[in-house]
XYZ file of C-alpha atoms in Angstrom:
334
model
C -10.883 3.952 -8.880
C -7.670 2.600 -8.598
C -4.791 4.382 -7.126
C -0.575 3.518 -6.761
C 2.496 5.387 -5.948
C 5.362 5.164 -8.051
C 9.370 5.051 -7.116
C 10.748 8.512 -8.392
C 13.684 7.833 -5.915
C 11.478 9.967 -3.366
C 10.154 9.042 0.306
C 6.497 8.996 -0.887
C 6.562 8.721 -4.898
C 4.219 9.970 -7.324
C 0.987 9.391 -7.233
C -0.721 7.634 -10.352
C -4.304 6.652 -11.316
C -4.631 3.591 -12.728
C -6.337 1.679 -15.144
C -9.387 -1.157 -14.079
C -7.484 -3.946 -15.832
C -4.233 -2.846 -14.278
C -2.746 -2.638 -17.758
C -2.182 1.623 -17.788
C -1.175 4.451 -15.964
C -1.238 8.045 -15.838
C 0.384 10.308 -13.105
C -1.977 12.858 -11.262
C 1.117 15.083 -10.758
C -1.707 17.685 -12.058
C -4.112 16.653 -9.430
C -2.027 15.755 -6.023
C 1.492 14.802 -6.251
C 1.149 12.406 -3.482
C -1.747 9.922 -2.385
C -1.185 11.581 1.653
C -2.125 15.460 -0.418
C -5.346 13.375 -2.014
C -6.551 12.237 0.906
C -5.674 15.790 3.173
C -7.873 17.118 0.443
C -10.490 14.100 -0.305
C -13.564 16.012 -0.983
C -11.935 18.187 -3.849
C -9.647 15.935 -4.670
C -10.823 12.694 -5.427
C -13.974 13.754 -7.898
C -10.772 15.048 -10.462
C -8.580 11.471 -9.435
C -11.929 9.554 -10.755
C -12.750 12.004 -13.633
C -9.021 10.695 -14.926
C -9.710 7.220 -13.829
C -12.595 7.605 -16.529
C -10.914 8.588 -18.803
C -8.134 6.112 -19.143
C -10.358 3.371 -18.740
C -11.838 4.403 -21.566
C -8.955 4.481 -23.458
C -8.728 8.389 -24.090
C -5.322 9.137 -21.612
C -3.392 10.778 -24.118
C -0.431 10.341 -21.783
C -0.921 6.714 -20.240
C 0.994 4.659 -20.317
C 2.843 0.467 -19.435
C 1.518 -0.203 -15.794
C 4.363 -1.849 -13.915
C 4.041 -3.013 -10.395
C 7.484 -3.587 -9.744
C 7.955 0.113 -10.047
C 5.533 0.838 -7.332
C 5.861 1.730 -3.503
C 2.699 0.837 -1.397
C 0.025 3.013 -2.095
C 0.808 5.166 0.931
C 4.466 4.369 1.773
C 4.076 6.078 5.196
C 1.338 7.423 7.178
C -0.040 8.973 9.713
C -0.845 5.964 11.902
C -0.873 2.080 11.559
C -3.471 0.024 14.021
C -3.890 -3.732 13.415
C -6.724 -5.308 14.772
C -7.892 -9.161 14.697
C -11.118 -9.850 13.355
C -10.703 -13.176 12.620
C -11.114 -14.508 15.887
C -10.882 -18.417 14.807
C -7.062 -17.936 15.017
C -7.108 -16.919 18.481
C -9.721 -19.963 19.397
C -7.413 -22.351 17.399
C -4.267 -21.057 18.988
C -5.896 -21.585 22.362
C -7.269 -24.974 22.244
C -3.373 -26.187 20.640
C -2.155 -24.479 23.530
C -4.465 -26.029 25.969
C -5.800 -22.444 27.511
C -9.450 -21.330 27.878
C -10.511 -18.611 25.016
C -10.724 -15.104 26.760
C -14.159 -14.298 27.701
C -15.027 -11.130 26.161
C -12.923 -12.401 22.881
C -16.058 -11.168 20.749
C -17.908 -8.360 22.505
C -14.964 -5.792 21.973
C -12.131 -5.527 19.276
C -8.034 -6.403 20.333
C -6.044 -3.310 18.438
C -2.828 -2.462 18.421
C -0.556 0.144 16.942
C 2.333 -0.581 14.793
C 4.982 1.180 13.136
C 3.841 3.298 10.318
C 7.055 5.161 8.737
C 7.799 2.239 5.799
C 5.220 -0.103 3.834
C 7.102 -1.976 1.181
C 6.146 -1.748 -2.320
C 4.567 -4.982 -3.493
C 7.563 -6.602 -5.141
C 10.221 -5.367 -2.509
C 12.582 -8.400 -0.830
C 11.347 -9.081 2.295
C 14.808 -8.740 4.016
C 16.313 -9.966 7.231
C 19.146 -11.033 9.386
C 18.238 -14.667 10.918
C 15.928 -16.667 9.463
C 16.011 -18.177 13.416
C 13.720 -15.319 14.263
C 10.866 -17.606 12.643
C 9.747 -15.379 9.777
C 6.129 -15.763 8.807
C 3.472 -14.052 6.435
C 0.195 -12.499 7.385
C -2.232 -12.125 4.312
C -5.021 -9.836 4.826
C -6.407 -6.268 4.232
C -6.243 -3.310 5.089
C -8.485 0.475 4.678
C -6.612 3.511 4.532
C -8.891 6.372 6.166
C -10.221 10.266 5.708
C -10.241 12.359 9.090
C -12.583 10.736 11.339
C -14.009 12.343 14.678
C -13.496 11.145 18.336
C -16.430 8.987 19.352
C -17.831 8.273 15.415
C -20.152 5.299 15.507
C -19.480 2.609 13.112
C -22.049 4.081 10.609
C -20.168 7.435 10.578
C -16.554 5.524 10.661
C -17.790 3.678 7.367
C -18.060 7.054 5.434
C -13.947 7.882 6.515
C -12.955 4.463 4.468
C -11.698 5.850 1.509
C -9.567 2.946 0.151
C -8.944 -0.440 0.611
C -5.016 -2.434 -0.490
C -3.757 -5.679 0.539
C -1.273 -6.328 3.779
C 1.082 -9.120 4.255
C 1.864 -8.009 7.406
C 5.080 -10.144 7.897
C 5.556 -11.246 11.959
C 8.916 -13.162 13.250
C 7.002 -15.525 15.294
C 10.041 -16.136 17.597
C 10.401 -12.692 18.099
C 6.913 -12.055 19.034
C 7.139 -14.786 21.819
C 9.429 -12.814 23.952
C 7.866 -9.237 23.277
C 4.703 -10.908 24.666
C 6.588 -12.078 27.584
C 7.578 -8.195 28.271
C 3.747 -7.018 28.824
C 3.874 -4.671 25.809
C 2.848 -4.560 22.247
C 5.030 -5.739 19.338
C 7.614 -3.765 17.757
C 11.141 -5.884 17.128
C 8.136 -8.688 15.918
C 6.832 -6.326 13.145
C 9.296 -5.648 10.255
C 7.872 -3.511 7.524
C 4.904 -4.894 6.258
C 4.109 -5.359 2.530
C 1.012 -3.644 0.103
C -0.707 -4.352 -2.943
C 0.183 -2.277 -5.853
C -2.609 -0.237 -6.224
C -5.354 0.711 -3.166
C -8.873 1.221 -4.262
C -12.098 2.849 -3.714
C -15.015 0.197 -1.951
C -17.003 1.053 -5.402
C -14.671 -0.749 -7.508
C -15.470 -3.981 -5.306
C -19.141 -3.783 -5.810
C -21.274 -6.543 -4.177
C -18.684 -7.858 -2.913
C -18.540 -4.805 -0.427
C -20.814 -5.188 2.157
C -21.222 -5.050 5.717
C -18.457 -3.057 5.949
C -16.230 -6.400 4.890
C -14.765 -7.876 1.515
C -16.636 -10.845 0.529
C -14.097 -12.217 -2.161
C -11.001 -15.161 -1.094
C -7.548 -14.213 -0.327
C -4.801 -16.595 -2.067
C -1.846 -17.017 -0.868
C 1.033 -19.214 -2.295
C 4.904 -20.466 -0.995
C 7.233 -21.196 -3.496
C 4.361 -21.210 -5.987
C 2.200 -23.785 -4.074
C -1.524 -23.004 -2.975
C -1.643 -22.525 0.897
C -4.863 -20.985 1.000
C -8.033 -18.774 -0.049
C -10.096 -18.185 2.894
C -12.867 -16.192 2.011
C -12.348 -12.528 3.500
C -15.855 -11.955 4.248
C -17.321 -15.019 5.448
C -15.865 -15.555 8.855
C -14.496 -11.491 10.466
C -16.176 -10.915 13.412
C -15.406 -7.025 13.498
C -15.964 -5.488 10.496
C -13.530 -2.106 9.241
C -16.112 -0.159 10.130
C -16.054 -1.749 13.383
C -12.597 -1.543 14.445
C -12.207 2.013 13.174
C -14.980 3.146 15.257
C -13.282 1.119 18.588
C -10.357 3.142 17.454
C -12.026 6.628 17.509
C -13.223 5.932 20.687
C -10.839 8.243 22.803
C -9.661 10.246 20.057
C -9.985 11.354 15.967
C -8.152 9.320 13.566
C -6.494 11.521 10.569
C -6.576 11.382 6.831
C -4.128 8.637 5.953
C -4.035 6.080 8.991
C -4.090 2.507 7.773
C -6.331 -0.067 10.056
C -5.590 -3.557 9.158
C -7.536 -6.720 10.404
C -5.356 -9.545 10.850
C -4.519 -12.543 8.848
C -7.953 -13.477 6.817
C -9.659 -17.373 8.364
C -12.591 -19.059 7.949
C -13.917 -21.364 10.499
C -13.650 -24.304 8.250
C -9.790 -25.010 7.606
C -11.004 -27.078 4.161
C -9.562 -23.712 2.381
C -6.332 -23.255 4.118
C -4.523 -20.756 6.009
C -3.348 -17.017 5.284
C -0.586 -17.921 7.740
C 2.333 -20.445 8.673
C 1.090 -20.002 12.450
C -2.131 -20.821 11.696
C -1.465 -24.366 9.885
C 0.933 -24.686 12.356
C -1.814 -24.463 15.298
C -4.287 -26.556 12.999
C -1.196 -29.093 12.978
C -1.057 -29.035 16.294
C -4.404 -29.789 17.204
C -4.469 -32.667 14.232
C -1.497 -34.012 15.051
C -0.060 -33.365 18.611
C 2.926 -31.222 17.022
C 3.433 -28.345 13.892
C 5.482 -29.592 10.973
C 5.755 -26.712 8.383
C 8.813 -24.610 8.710
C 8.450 -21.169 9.228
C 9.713 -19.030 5.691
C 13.237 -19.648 4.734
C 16.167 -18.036 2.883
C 15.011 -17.973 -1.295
C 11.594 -18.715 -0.791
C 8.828 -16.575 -3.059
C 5.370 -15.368 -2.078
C 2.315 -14.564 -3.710
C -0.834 -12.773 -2.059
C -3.393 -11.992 -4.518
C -7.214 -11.437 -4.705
C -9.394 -12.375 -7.812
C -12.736 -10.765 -8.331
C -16.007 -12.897 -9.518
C -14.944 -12.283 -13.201
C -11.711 -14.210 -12.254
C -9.238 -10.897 -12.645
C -6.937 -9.208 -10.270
C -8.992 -6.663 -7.946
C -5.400 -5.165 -6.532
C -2.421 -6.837 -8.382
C -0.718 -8.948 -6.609
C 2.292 -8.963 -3.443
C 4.981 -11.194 -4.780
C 8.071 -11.212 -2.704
C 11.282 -13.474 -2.270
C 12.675 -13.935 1.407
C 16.581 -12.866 1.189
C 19.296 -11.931 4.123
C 19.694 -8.650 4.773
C 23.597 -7.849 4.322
C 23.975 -5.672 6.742
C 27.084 -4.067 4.688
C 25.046 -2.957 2.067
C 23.601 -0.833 4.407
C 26.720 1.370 5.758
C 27.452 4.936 4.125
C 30.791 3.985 2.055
């Protein structure tokens, strides 16, 4: 099924079931007001969520109606936790041969995670807003699963049965920014504005074979100012799989209903389909060409992140965002 939150001017919306085609919608306010109550309750909840889903799909919701993802938070717009791992561990080779460094040993025998702030995801069509465009603003096009309580020390087998949903993550970095937090010896925070979700989150059944191996098998597409800069395929080339990272995650302690574990920009080894990042053509450019030449995002530009399905239709809907200043005025009590 497919699930989004819409704005009702509160912190965490109203949760809505929505159609396959992402044409129709029907609020759930008789089921679980908010996706966070769904997933506290999954096991009762989620048979009536799909028993709606059903029904509007087949064209019997008596009180659908107009889908609209511009009227739609992320599917959780705050949660319990928020770890981002990479799993796409060409990047890091890449960036390390540009750089001229040797590739950390253990790169692929265990996963890199780290935890980011989790109190605002931006709706899909929210302005991606900041002050200085100096800070090198950049997009990160990927996934993400949103989880069901899982226990300390799960295995990846057990982790795989607490993935409840699956959304899309532009997980927007200020590539400036993040080169002196690294200098500091800790993890990002100043780096990691917001980050951005598809409009609707869905179940792994409504991917069907292209779920497997606890990855998404389908290309990610992601567009600048309504150019083509890339569909990597999200399956072909992630070393950890979700199940996989969650698991690395539970290692020391349970994870709760409603934390969101992200896997870093989507690559493939071969750059012939392009890059889910500016830092990663950048580092391609680099190693081409002895220096980057694409600017990092810039004041007015648009962006598009969207995943099509083998029958050529929107699996999520699509993240489409313009890059503005944030007036800092606009944000003062009057």
């Amino acid at each position: 099924m497919k699930l989004a939150t819409l704005n009702d001017g509160t912190r965490d919306g109203q949760l809505a079931v929505v159609s396959r085609d992402l044409k129709t919608a029907h609020l759930a306010d008789g089921i679980a007001p908010t996706l966070q109550k769904a997933l506290d309750d999954w096991t009762f909840i989620a048979p009536q969520l799909d028993l709606l889903y059903q029904t509007i799909n087949s064209g019997r919701g008596h009180r659908a109606f107009d889908f609209d993802p511009a009227n739609c938070l992320a599917p959780l717009p705050r949660s319990s936790a928020r770890v981002a791992g990479v799993s796409y561990l060409q990047q890091i080779e890449r960036a390390c041969k540009a750089a001229g460094r040797e590739v950390p040993a253990d790169l692929r025998e265990t996963p890199r995670l780290y935890q980011g702030a989790s109190d605002n995801f931006l709706g899909a069509c929210a302005d991606i807003e900041l002050a200085h465009v100096e800070w090198g603003i950049d997009y990160e096009a990927g996934l993400a699963v949103i989880t069901d309580d899982v226990a300390m020390a799960a295995t990846p087998d057990q982790a795989q049965m607490g993935i409840k949903l699956l959304m899309l993550f532009n997980d927007i970095t200020l590539r400036n920014v993040a080169a002196e937090e690294a200098g500091t010896g800790f993890g990002f925070l100043q780096a990691k504005p917001a980050v951005a979700c598809s409009p609707v989150a869905i179940t792994p059944d409504e991917l069907g074979d292209a779920w497997r191996g606890g990855r998404v098998h389908l290309p990610l597409r992601s567009s600048v100012n309504g150019k083509l800069a890339g569909q990597p395929n999200a399956g072909a080339d992630m070393t950890f799989n979700y199940p996989q990272l969650l698991a690395h995650l539970c290692r020391t302690r349970p994870v709760r209903a409603g934390a969101v574990i992200s896997a870093g920009g989507v690559a493939n080894k071969e750059v012939k389909k392009g890059f889910s990042s500016i830092v990663d053509r950048r580092t391609q450019e680099i190693i081409a060409d002895g220096a980057a030449s694409t600017p990092y995002l810039q004041f007015g530009d648009s962006l598009r992140i969207e995943m099509l399905g083998d029958d050529g239709k929107s699996v999520f809907g699509a993240i489409e965002q313009n890059v503005r200043q944030f007036d800092g005025r606009r944000a003062r009590p009057a």
